[in-house]
């Protein structure tokens, strides 16, 4: 076989809730270092698909491979430990913890310190990494503030930062800029553009401007199945996509 | 301010904490008379601290925490009769026994909602109560475990009638276990519990193995409750079925709620308030003290703890966050 190993792959992935088919035989490849976007109208099954990838739901059929390794049966935290990390669309940060505590949690778990009970959170390695991640995402000044008092743009940056703190091989970004005021939006776009090239990024997004700026490849999910996949130019020219998605967006 | 300095500040001791412990140990030298009450307070405080570890940090609500208190009490009592009267050895045995019971029953509280957990924990305590009742040759059944003669503490200090040794013993154990708990909740393990309590799904998405952490927390809390039970058994020289009763589980939950959940001192503050109120009310109106206690709890719920306590706790909490 001369096909290179993908960063993340699904083979015939399906999820049925009773009679409802939420994910229908999806075979999808995310290449190493990819900048890939997944789009689809509301109710296309994007959220179910992410939950299958991250292990929150288990599939009715099919497999999920991370770096060629079958992870279909692994729990969510085990997938995170293997380098598959997601961000959340709706804010699910720990509101009354500080960014410092949130980042220290993620970095600590990655360093294998999560079971350490006899000494305070800290240590040089952990503090250095927290500082690095905080600086990268413009959070150094707000490390000691309660997360729910941060400007929304900073909260979205923390959302990405805490995923990044796991040093992921694959990063799933679920509508990273949704709801962010225009003035803070550029910070988030910059942070996403500055992600290291060796991290494969899958962007799940409604904002077509962001998708076409960012993605080198785009997959279109409709009614739980992959409709098509291609370069931004190909997707923009695809009449079926226009019909189900862009057309709808133009009206709505 | 970088992460290193901020993290160090997070673990620092505050002045009010130090003052509190100095006062608590100073009370050892107070004139005889109140040490029996102080001993009860220290034991209830340890029991409530144990509940705070699971409710305040891991987010597991329990209506059957007396299961572990009772297990510790009976383990200490039976060990004293069968093996050695040395209290320290008995305490260790009680901690191990209650911890083992916690580990075994932790699997029951991993899944499900708060309501499920309330029912499951309640059921475990009820089952244990019936088991103790059905084994009179071991537990003394309804008559209680009699003939426990506890040896001198560390082979030197006899337990006196006034409860000074008892209070010293209970306070020392409370202090040591409090120090350990303080360490644990500020550790990486404790931080992961904090995250689980707020949002288990989110914690898992950050790589936290939620189930294993909850098992560890529940086991630890059970061991703490067992220590509290052992202290009661050893300092009173008697164990009866009421160590496993529902009333005890409800009291400790009330105690913790009075003092405030999730800051470790809540159990201690609640135990002081609960026991002093009980003492004052039951001596001034022996028949109606539960009535006044109920009124107090309703007022507490309506007015709010912060305002009732004159903002003292709020001040304390603010200083703790600095």
Coordinates of C-alpha atoms in Angstrom, one line a residue:
Chain A
X1 CA 0.0 0.0 0.0
X2 CA 1.5 3.3 -1.0
X3 CA -1.3 5.5 0.5
X4 CA 0.3 7.5 3.4
X5 CA -1.1 7.1 6.8
X6 CA -3.7 9.8 7.5
X7 CA -3.9 11.9 10.7
X8 CA -7.5 11.0 11.3
X9 CA -9.7 8.7 9.3
X10 CA -13.2 7.2 9.4
X11 CA -14.3 4.1 7.5
X12 CA -18.0 3.5 6.9
X13 CA -18.9 5.4 10.1
X14 CA -22.6 5.3 11.0
X15 CA -24.8 6.3 13.9
X16 CA -28.4 5.5 14.2
X17 CA -30.7 6.8 17.0
X18 CA -33.6 4.4 16.7
X19 CA -34.9 5.0 13.2
X20 CA -33.0 8.2 12.7
X21 CA -29.8 7.9 10.7
X22 CA -27.6 10.8 12.0
X23 CA -24.4 9.7 10.4
X24 CA -24.6 7.6 7.3
X25 CA -21.6 5.6 6.1
X26 CA -19.1 8.4 6.3
X27 CA -15.6 7.6 5.0
X28 CA -13.4 10.6 5.6
X29 CA -9.7 11.3 5.6
X30 CA -7.9 14.1 7.3
X31 CA -4.2 14.3 6.1
X32 CA -1.3 15.1 8.3
X33 CA -0.9 18.8 8.7
X34 CA -4.2 19.4 6.8
X35 CA -6.2 22.6 6.9
X36 CA -9.6 21.0 6.3
X37 CA -13.1 22.4 6.8
X38 CA -16.3 20.5 7.4
X39 CA -19.4 22.4 6.4
X40 CA -23.1 21.5 6.1
X41 CA -26.5 23.0 6.8
X42 CA -28.1 22.9 10.2
X43 CA -29.1 19.4 11.1
X44 CA -26.6 17.9 8.7
X45 CA -25.1 15.8 11.5
X46 CA -21.9 17.8 12.2
X47 CA -22.2 17.6 15.9
X48 CA -22.9 13.8 15.9
X49 CA -19.9 13.3 13.6
X50 CA -17.7 15.2 16.1
X51 CA -19.1 13.2 19.0
X52 CA -18.2 10.0 17.1
X53 CA -14.7 11.2 16.4
X54 CA -14.1 12.3 20.0
X55 CA -15.7 9.2 21.6
X56 CA -18.6 10.9 23.3
X57 CA -20.9 8.6 21.2
X58 CA -20.0 5.2 20.0
X59 CA -20.9 4.4 16.4
X60 CA -23.5 1.9 15.2
X61 CA -21.0 0.8 12.5
X62 CA -17.6 1.7 11.1
X63 CA -14.2 2.6 12.5
X64 CA -12.2 5.7 13.5
X65 CA -8.5 5.6 13.0
X66 CA -6.0 8.1 14.5
X67 CA -2.6 8.0 12.8
X68 CA -3.6 4.6 11.4
X69 CA -4.4 3.2 14.9
X70 CA -8.0 2.0 15.5
X71 CA -9.5 4.2 18.3
X72 CA -13.1 3.3 17.8
X73 CA -13.5 1.7 21.2
X74 CA -11.5 4.2 23.2
X75 CA -13.0 6.6 25.7
X76 CA -12.9 10.3 25.1
X77 CA -10.0 11.0 27.5
X78 CA -7.9 8.2 26.0
X79 CA -8.3 9.8 22.6
X80 CA -7.2 13.1 24.0
X81 CA -4.2 11.4 25.4
X82 CA -3.4 10.1 21.9
X83 CA -3.5 13.6 20.5
X84 CA -7.1 14.0 19.3
X85 CA -8.4 17.2 20.9
X86 CA -11.5 19.3 20.2
X87 CA -12.7 22.8 21.1
X88 CA -16.4 23.5 21.9
X89 CA -18.7 25.7 20.0
X90 CA -20.8 26.9 22.9
X91 CA -18.7 28.1 25.8
X92 CA -18.1 25.2 28.1
X93 CA -15.1 26.6 30.0
X94 CA -15.0 26.3 33.8
X95 CA -16.6 29.7 34.5
X96 CA -15.2 30.2 38.1
X97 CA -11.7 28.8 37.5
X98 CA -9.0 31.1 36.1
X99 CA -7.3 30.6 32.7
X100 CA -4.2 29.7 34.8
X101 CA -6.1 26.8 36.5
X102 CA -7.7 25.7 33.3
X103 CA -4.4 25.6 31.4
X104 CA -2.6 24.0 34.3
X105 CA -5.2 21.2 34.3
X106 CA -4.6 20.4 30.7
X107 CA -0.8 20.7 30.8
X108 CA -0.7 18.7 34.1
X109 CA -2.8 15.9 32.6
X110 CA -0.5 15.8 29.5
X111 CA 2.6 15.7 31.7
X112 CA 1.0 12.7 33.6
X113 CA 0.6 14.6 36.8
X114 CA -3.1 14.2 37.1
X115 CA -2.8 11.6 39.8
X116 CA -0.3 13.6 41.9
X117 CA -2.0 14.4 45.2
X118 CA 0.8 15.2 47.6
X119 CA 2.0 18.6 46.3
X120 CA 0.4 21.7 44.9
X121 CA -0.2 22.3 41.2
X122 CA 3.0 23.8 40.0
X123 CA 6.5 22.9 39.0
X124 CA 8.9 24.5 36.5
X125 CA 8.0 22.4 33.5
X126 CA 4.2 23.0 34.0
X127 CA 4.6 26.7 34.7
X128 CA 6.8 27.2 31.7
X129 CA 4.4 25.4 29.4
X130 CA 1.4 27.4 30.7
X131 CA 3.3 30.6 30.2
X132 CA 4.2 29.6 26.6
X133 CA 0.6 28.6 25.7
X134 CA -0.7 31.8 27.4
X135 CA 1.7 34.0 25.5
X136 CA 0.9 32.3 22.2
X137 CA -2.8 33.0 22.6
X138 CA -2.6 36.4 24.1
X139 CA -3.7 35.3 27.6
X140 CA -0.7 36.2 29.7
X141 CA -2.3 39.3 31.1
X142 CA -5.5 37.6 32.2
X143 CA -4.2 34.4 33.7
X144 CA -5.5 35.2 37.2
X145 CA -8.9 36.5 36.3
X146 CA -12.1 34.4 36.6
X147 CA -12.8 32.9 33.2
X148 CA -16.4 34.2 33.1
X149 CA -15.2 37.8 33.6
X150 CA -13.0 37.7 30.4
X151 CA -14.1 39.4 27.2
X152 CA -15.8 36.8 25.0
X153 CA -12.9 36.9 22.5
X154 CA -10.5 36.0 25.2
X155 CA -12.7 33.1 26.3
X156 CA -12.7 31.8 22.8
X157 CA -8.9 32.1 22.7
X158 CA -8.7 30.2 26.0
X159 CA -10.9 27.5 24.5
X160 CA -8.4 27.0 21.7
X161 CA -5.4 27.4 24.0
X162 CA -6.6 24.7 26.4
X163 CA -6.9 22.3 23.5
X164 CA -3.6 23.4 22.2
X165 CA -2.0 22.8 25.6
X166 CA -2.4 19.1 24.9
X167 CA 0.0 19.4 22.0
X168 CA -2.5 17.7 19.7
X169 CA -1.8 15.9 16.5
X170 CA -5.3 16.5 15.4
X171 CA -7.3 19.6 16.5
X172 CA -11.0 19.8 15.9
X173 CA -12.2 23.4 16.0
X174 CA -16.0 23.7 16.4
X175 CA -17.0 27.2 15.2
X176 CA -14.1 28.9 17.0
X177 CA -15.2 32.4 16.1
X178 CA -19.0 32.1 16.6
X179 CA -20.5 35.0 18.5
X180 CA -17.3 36.9 18.8
X181 CA -17.6 40.7 18.4
X182 CA -16.0 42.0 15.2
X183 CA -13.3 43.9 17.1
X184 CA -12.0 40.7 18.7
X185 CA -12.5 38.5 15.7
X186 CA -9.1 39.1 14.1
X187 CA -7.2 37.8 17.2
X188 CA -8.9 34.5 16.8
X189 CA -8.3 34.2 13.1
X190 CA -4.7 35.1 13.7
X191 CA -4.3 32.5 16.4
X192 CA -5.8 29.8 14.1
X193 CA -3.6 30.9 11.2
X194 CA -0.6 30.6 13.4
X195 CA -1.2 27.0 14.5
X196 CA 1.9 24.9 13.9
X197 CA 2.0 23.3 10.4
X198 CA 2.4 19.8 11.7
X199 CA -1.0 19.9 13.5
X200 CA -3.9 18.6 11.4
X201 CA -6.8 21.0 11.8
X202 CA -10.4 20.2 11.0
X203 CA -12.6 23.3 11.2
X204 CA -16.3 22.9 11.6
X205 CA -17.8 26.2 10.7
X206 CA -20.8 28.1 9.4
X207 CA -19.0 31.2 8.5
X208 CA -18.1 30.8 4.8
X209 CA -15.6 33.7 4.8
X210 CA -13.6 31.9 7.5
X211 CA -13.9 28.6 5.8
X212 CA -12.6 29.8 2.4
X213 CA -9.8 31.8 4.0
X214 CA -8.6 29.0 6.1
X215 CA -9.2 25.6 4.4
X216 CA -7.2 23.9 1.7
X217 CA -9.8 21.2 1.4
X218 CA -13.5 21.3 2.2
X219 CA -15.9 18.4 2.9
X220 CA -19.7 18.9 2.8
X221 CA -21.9 16.9 5.1
X222 CA -25.6 16.7 4.2
X223 CA -28.2 14.6 6.0
X224 CA -25.5 12.6 7.8
X225 CA -23.6 11.7 4.6
X226 CA -20.7 13.2 2.8
X227 CA -22.0 14.9 -0.3
X228 CA -18.7 15.9 -1.7
X229 CA -15.1 16.9 -1.0
X230 CA -12.7 19.2 -2.8
X231 CA -10.6 22.3 -2.9
X232 CA -12.3 25.6 -2.0
X233 CA -12.6 26.5 -5.7
X234 CA -14.2 23.1 -6.5
X235 CA -16.7 23.5 -3.7
X236 CA -17.5 27.0 -4.6
X237 CA -18.3 25.9 -8.2
X238 CA -20.3 22.8 -7.2
X239 CA -23.9 23.3 -8.0
X240 CA -25.2 20.6 -5.5
X241 CA -23.4 22.4 -2.7
X242 CA -24.9 25.7 -3.8
X243 CA -28.3 24.1 -3.8
X244 CA -28.1 22.6 -0.3
X245 CA -25.9 25.0 1.5
X246 CA -24.7 28.2 -0.1
X247 CA -28.2 28.7 -1.6
X248 CA -29.7 28.3 1.8
X249 CA -27.2 30.7 3.3
X250 CA -27.9 33.3 0.7
X251 CA -31.6 33.2 1.6
X252 CA -31.1 33.0 5.3
Chain B
X1 CA 2.8 37.9 37.0
X2 CA 3.8 34.6 35.5
X3 CA 2.3 31.2 36.0
X4 CA 4.9 30.0 38.5
X5 CA 4.2 32.9 41.0
X6 CA 0.5 32.7 40.6
X7 CA 0.5 28.9 41.3
X8 CA 2.7 29.4 44.4
X9 CA 0.3 32.0 45.7
X10 CA -2.6 29.6 45.2
X11 CA -1.2 27.2 47.8
X12 CA -0.1 29.7 50.5
X13 CA -1.4 29.7 54.1
X14 CA -3.6 32.7 55.1
X15 CA -3.6 34.4 58.4
X16 CA -7.2 33.5 59.5
X17 CA -6.4 29.8 58.9
X18 CA -3.4 29.9 61.2
X19 CA -5.4 31.9 63.9
X20 CA -8.2 29.3 63.7
X21 CA -5.9 26.4 64.4
X22 CA -4.1 28.2 67.2
X23 CA -7.4 28.8 68.9
X24 CA -8.5 25.2 68.4
X25 CA -5.3 23.9 70.0
X26 CA -5.4 26.6 72.7
X27 CA -8.8 25.3 73.7
X28 CA -7.0 22.2 75.0
X29 CA -5.8 24.3 77.9
X30 CA -9.2 25.8 78.7
X31 CA -10.7 25.0 82.1
X32 CA -12.4 21.6 82.2
X33 CA -16.0 21.5 81.3
X34 CA -16.4 22.0 77.6
X35 CA -14.0 19.4 76.2
X36 CA -16.6 16.7 75.7
X37 CA -18.5 19.1 73.5
X38 CA -15.3 20.2 71.7
X39 CA -14.5 16.5 71.1
X40 CA -18.0 16.1 69.5
X41 CA -17.4 19.1 67.4
X42 CA -14.0 17.9 66.2
X43 CA -15.5 14.5 65.2
X44 CA -18.4 16.0 63.4
X45 CA -16.0 18.5 61.7
X46 CA -13.9 15.6 60.4
X47 CA -17.0 13.7 59.2
X48 CA -18.3 16.9 57.4
X49 CA -14.8 17.5 55.9
X50 CA -15.0 14.0 54.5
X51 CA -18.4 14.8 52.9
X52 CA -16.9 18.0 51.5
X53 CA -14.2 16.1 49.7
X54 CA -16.9 14.3 47.6
X55 CA -19.6 16.9 47.5
X56 CA -17.6 20.1 47.4
X57 CA -14.8 18.9 45.2
X58 CA -15.9 15.9 43.2
X59 CA -19.6 16.9 43.0
X60 CA -21.0 13.6 44.4
X61 CA -24.0 14.2 46.6
X62 CA -24.6 11.5 49.3
X63 CA -27.4 10.8 51.7
X64 CA -25.7 7.7 53.1
X65 CA -22.3 9.0 54.3
X66 CA -23.0 7.4 57.7
X67 CA -22.3 4.0 56.0
X68 CA -18.6 4.8 56.2
X69 CA -18.8 6.5 59.6
X70 CA -20.5 3.5 61.0
X71 CA -18.1 1.1 59.3
X72 CA -15.2 2.9 60.9
X73 CA -16.9 2.9 64.3
X74 CA -17.6 -0.8 64.3
X75 CA -14.2 -1.7 62.8
X76 CA -12.5 0.3 65.6
X77 CA -14.8 -1.2 68.3
X78 CA -14.5 -4.8 67.2
X79 CA -10.8 -4.4 66.7
X80 CA -10.4 -3.0 70.2
X81 CA -12.3 -6.0 71.7
X82 CA -10.6 -8.7 69.6
X83 CA -7.1 -7.5 68.9
X84 CA -5.6 -4.7 70.9
X85 CA -7.0 -1.8 72.9
X86 CA -4.4 0.6 71.4
X87 CA -6.4 3.5 69.9
X88 CA -3.9 4.4 67.1
X89 CA -3.9 0.9 65.7
X90 CA -7.7 0.8 65.9
X91 CA -7.9 4.1 64.0
X92 CA -5.7 2.7 61.2
X93 CA -7.8 -0.4 60.9
X94 CA -11.0 1.7 60.8
X95 CA -9.6 3.9 58.1
X96 CA -8.6 0.9 56.0
X97 CA -12.0 -0.8 56.5
X98 CA -14.0 2.2 55.6
X99 CA -11.8 3.0 52.7
X100 CA -12.2 -0.5 51.3
X101 CA -16.0 -0.2 51.7
X102 CA -15.8 3.1 49.8
X103 CA -13.8 1.6 47.0
X104 CA -16.2 -1.3 46.7
X105 CA -19.3 1.0 46.6
X106 CA -17.7 3.7 44.5
X107 CA -18.7 1.9 41.3
X108 CA -22.4 2.5 42.3
X109 CA -22.1 6.3 42.3
X110 CA -20.1 6.8 39.1
X111 CA -23.0 7.0 36.8
X112 CA -26.4 8.6 37.0
X113 CA -27.8 11.9 38.1
X114 CA -27.7 13.5 41.6
X115 CA -31.1 11.9 42.3
X116 CA -29.7 8.4 41.5
X117 CA -26.7 9.1 43.7
X118 CA -28.9 10.2 46.6
X119 CA -30.9 7.0 46.3
X120 CA -27.9 4.7 45.9
X121 CA -26.0 6.1 48.8
X122 CA -29.1 6.1 51.0
X123 CA -29.6 2.4 50.1
X124 CA -26.1 1.4 50.9
X125 CA -26.3 2.9 54.4
X126 CA -29.7 1.2 55.0
X127 CA -28.3 -2.1 53.9
X128 CA -25.3 -1.7 56.2
X129 CA -27.6 -0.7 59.1
X130 CA -29.6 -3.9 58.7
X131 CA -26.5 -6.0 58.4
X132 CA -25.2 -4.5 61.7
X133 CA -28.6 -5.2 63.3
X134 CA -28.6 -8.8 62.0
X135 CA -25.1 -9.7 63.4
X136 CA -25.5 -9.2 67.2
X137 CA -22.6 -11.6 68.0
X138 CA -20.3 -9.1 66.2
X139 CA -22.0 -5.7 66.7
X140 CA -24.1 -6.2 69.8
X141 CA -27.1 -5.5 67.6
X142 CA -29.7 -3.2 69.0
X143 CA -28.0 -3.2 72.4
X144 CA -24.8 -1.7 71.0
X145 CA -21.2 -2.9 71.1
X146 CA -20.4 -3.2 74.8
X147 CA -17.2 -4.0 76.7
X148 CA -14.9 -1.8 74.7
X149 CA -12.0 -0.8 76.9
X150 CA -9.8 1.6 75.0
X151 CA -6.2 1.7 76.1
X152 CA -4.3 4.9 76.8
X153 CA -3.3 7.1 73.9
X154 CA 0.2 6.4 72.6
X155 CA 0.4 4.1 75.7
X156 CA 0.6 7.1 78.0
X157 CA -2.5 9.3 78.1
X158 CA -5.6 7.8 79.6
X159 CA -9.0 8.9 78.4
X160 CA -10.3 11.0 81.3
X161 CA -13.9 11.8 82.3
X162 CA -13.7 15.4 81.3
X163 CA -12.7 14.6 77.7
X164 CA -9.5 16.5 77.5
X165 CA -7.5 13.6 76.1
X166 CA -10.4 12.7 73.8
X167 CA -10.4 16.3 72.5
X168 CA -6.7 16.3 72.0
X169 CA -6.8 13.0 70.2
X170 CA -9.7 14.0 67.9
X171 CA -8.3 17.5 67.2
X172 CA -4.9 16.1 66.4
X173 CA -6.4 13.6 63.9
X174 CA -8.7 16.3 62.5
X175 CA -5.7 18.6 62.0
X176 CA -3.5 15.9 60.3
X177 CA -6.3 14.8 58.0
X178 CA -7.2 18.4 57.3
X179 CA -3.6 19.1 56.3
X180 CA -3.7 16.1 54.0
X181 CA -7.0 17.2 52.5
X182 CA -5.7 20.7 52.0
X183 CA -2.8 19.3 50.1
X184 CA -5.0 17.0 48.0
X185 CA -7.5 19.7 46.9
X186 CA -4.7 22.0 45.8
X187 CA -2.8 19.2 44.0
X188 CA -3.2 18.4 40.3
X189 CA -5.5 15.5 41.4
X190 CA -7.6 18.0 43.3
X191 CA -7.7 20.4 40.4
X192 CA -9.0 17.6 38.2
X193 CA -11.8 16.9 40.7
X194 CA -12.7 20.6 40.7
X195 CA -13.1 20.4 36.9
X196 CA -15.1 17.2 37.1
X197 CA -17.5 18.7 39.5
X198 CA -18.2 21.6 37.2
X199 CA -18.5 19.6 34.0
X200 CA -17.5 15.9 33.7
X201 CA -17.9 15.9 29.9
X202 CA -15.6 18.9 29.5
X203 CA -13.1 17.4 31.9
X204 CA -13.0 14.2 29.9
X205 CA -12.4 16.3 26.7
X206 CA -9.4 17.7 28.5
X207 CA -8.0 14.3 29.0
X208 CA -9.2 13.7 32.6
X209 CA -10.1 10.0 33.3
X210 CA -13.3 10.9 35.1
X211 CA -14.3 7.5 36.5
X212 CA -10.9 6.7 38.0
X213 CA -10.6 10.1 39.7
X214 CA -14.1 9.8 41.2
X215 CA -13.3 6.3 42.5
X216 CA -10.2 7.7 44.2
X217 CA -12.0 10.7 45.7
X218 CA -14.9 8.5 47.0
X219 CA -12.5 6.0 48.5
X220 CA -10.5 8.8 50.2
X221 CA -13.7 10.4 51.6
X222 CA -14.9 7.0 52.9
X223 CA -11.6 6.6 54.7
X224 CA -12.0 10.0 56.3
X225 CA -15.5 9.2 57.4
X226 CA -14.2 5.9 58.9
X227 CA -11.6 7.9 60.9
X228 CA -14.4 10.1 62.3
X229 CA -16.4 7.0 63.2
X230 CA -13.4 5.4 64.9
X231 CA -12.8 8.6 67.0
X232 CA -16.4 8.5 68.2
X233 CA -16.2 4.8 69.1
X234 CA -12.9 5.2 70.9
X235 CA -13.6 8.4 72.8
X236 CA -17.0 7.2 74.0
X237 CA -16.0 3.6 74.4
X238 CA -19.3 2.5 72.8
X239 CA -20.8 1.9 69.4
X240 CA -24.5 1.7 68.8
X241 CA -26.6 1.2 65.7
X242 CA -27.2 5.0 65.4
X243 CA -23.7 5.4 63.9
X244 CA -25.3 4.0 60.7
X245 CA -28.7 5.7 61.0
X246 CA -30.1 8.0 58.3
X247 CA -30.2 10.8 60.9
X248 CA -26.4 10.9 61.0
X249 CA -26.1 11.1 57.2
X250 CA -28.7 13.9 57.2
X251 CA -27.0 15.8 60.0
X252 CA -23.6 15.7 58.3
X253 CA -25.1 17.0 55.1
X254 CA -26.8 19.8 57.1
X255 CA -23.6 20.6 58.9
X256 CA -21.7 21.0 55.7
X257 CA -24.4 23.1 54.1
X258 CA -24.5 25.4 57.1
X259 CA -20.7 25.9 56.9
X260 CA -20.6 26.1 53.1
X261 CA -19.6 23.5 50.5
X262 CA -16.2 23.3 48.7
X263 CA -13.8 25.3 50.8
X264 CA -12.7 22.6 53.4
X265 CA -13.4 24.9 56.4
X266 CA -17.1 24.6 55.7
X267 CA -17.3 21.3 57.6
X268 CA -15.5 22.8 60.6
X269 CA -17.5 26.0 60.6
X270 CA -20.7 24.0 60.2
X271 CA -19.8 21.6 63.0
X272 CA -19.1 24.4 65.4
X273 CA -22.4 26.1 64.5
X274 CA -24.4 22.9 64.6
X275 CA -23.1 21.5 67.9
X276 CA -23.1 24.8 69.7
X277 CA -26.7 25.5 68.6
X278 CA -27.6 22.0 69.6
X279 CA -26.0 22.4 73.0
X280 CA -27.6 25.8 73.7
X281 CA -31.0 24.9 72.4
X282 CA -31.2 21.5 74.1
X283 CA -30.2 22.9 77.5
X284 CA -32.6 25.9 77.2
X285 CA -35.5 23.9 75.8
X286 CA -34.7 20.2 76.0
X287 CA -38.0 19.1 74.4
X288 CA -38.2 21.6 71.5
X289 CA -34.6 22.0 70.5
X290 CA -35.2 20.3 67.1
X291 CA -38.0 22.8 66.5
X292 CA -35.6 25.8 67.0
X293 CA -33.0 24.0 64.9
X294 CA -35.5 23.8 62.1
X295 CA -36.3 27.4 62.4
X296 CA -32.7 28.3 62.3
X297 CA -32.2 26.3 59.1
X298 CA -35.2 27.9 57.4
X299 CA -33.8 31.3 58.3
X300 CA -30.4 30.3 57.0
X301 CA -31.9 29.2 53.7
X302 CA -34.0 32.3 53.3
X303 CA -31.5 35.0 54.5
X304 CA -28.4 33.4 53.1
X305 CA -25.4 32.2 55.0
X306 CA -23.2 35.2 54.0
X307 CA -25.5 37.8 55.4
X308 CA -26.3 35.8 58.5
X309 CA -22.7 35.3 59.3
X310 CA -22.1 39.0 58.9
X311 CA -20.0 38.5 55.9
X312 CA -17.3 36.8 58.0
X313 CA -17.2 33.8 55.8
X314 CA -17.2 35.9 52.7
X315 CA -14.3 37.9 54.0
X316 CA -12.5 34.6 54.7
X317 CA -13.2 33.3 51.2
X318 CA -12.0 36.5 49.6
X319 CA -8.7 36.3 51.6
X320 CA -8.5 32.6 50.5
X321 CA -8.7 33.6 46.9
X322 CA -6.0 36.3 47.0

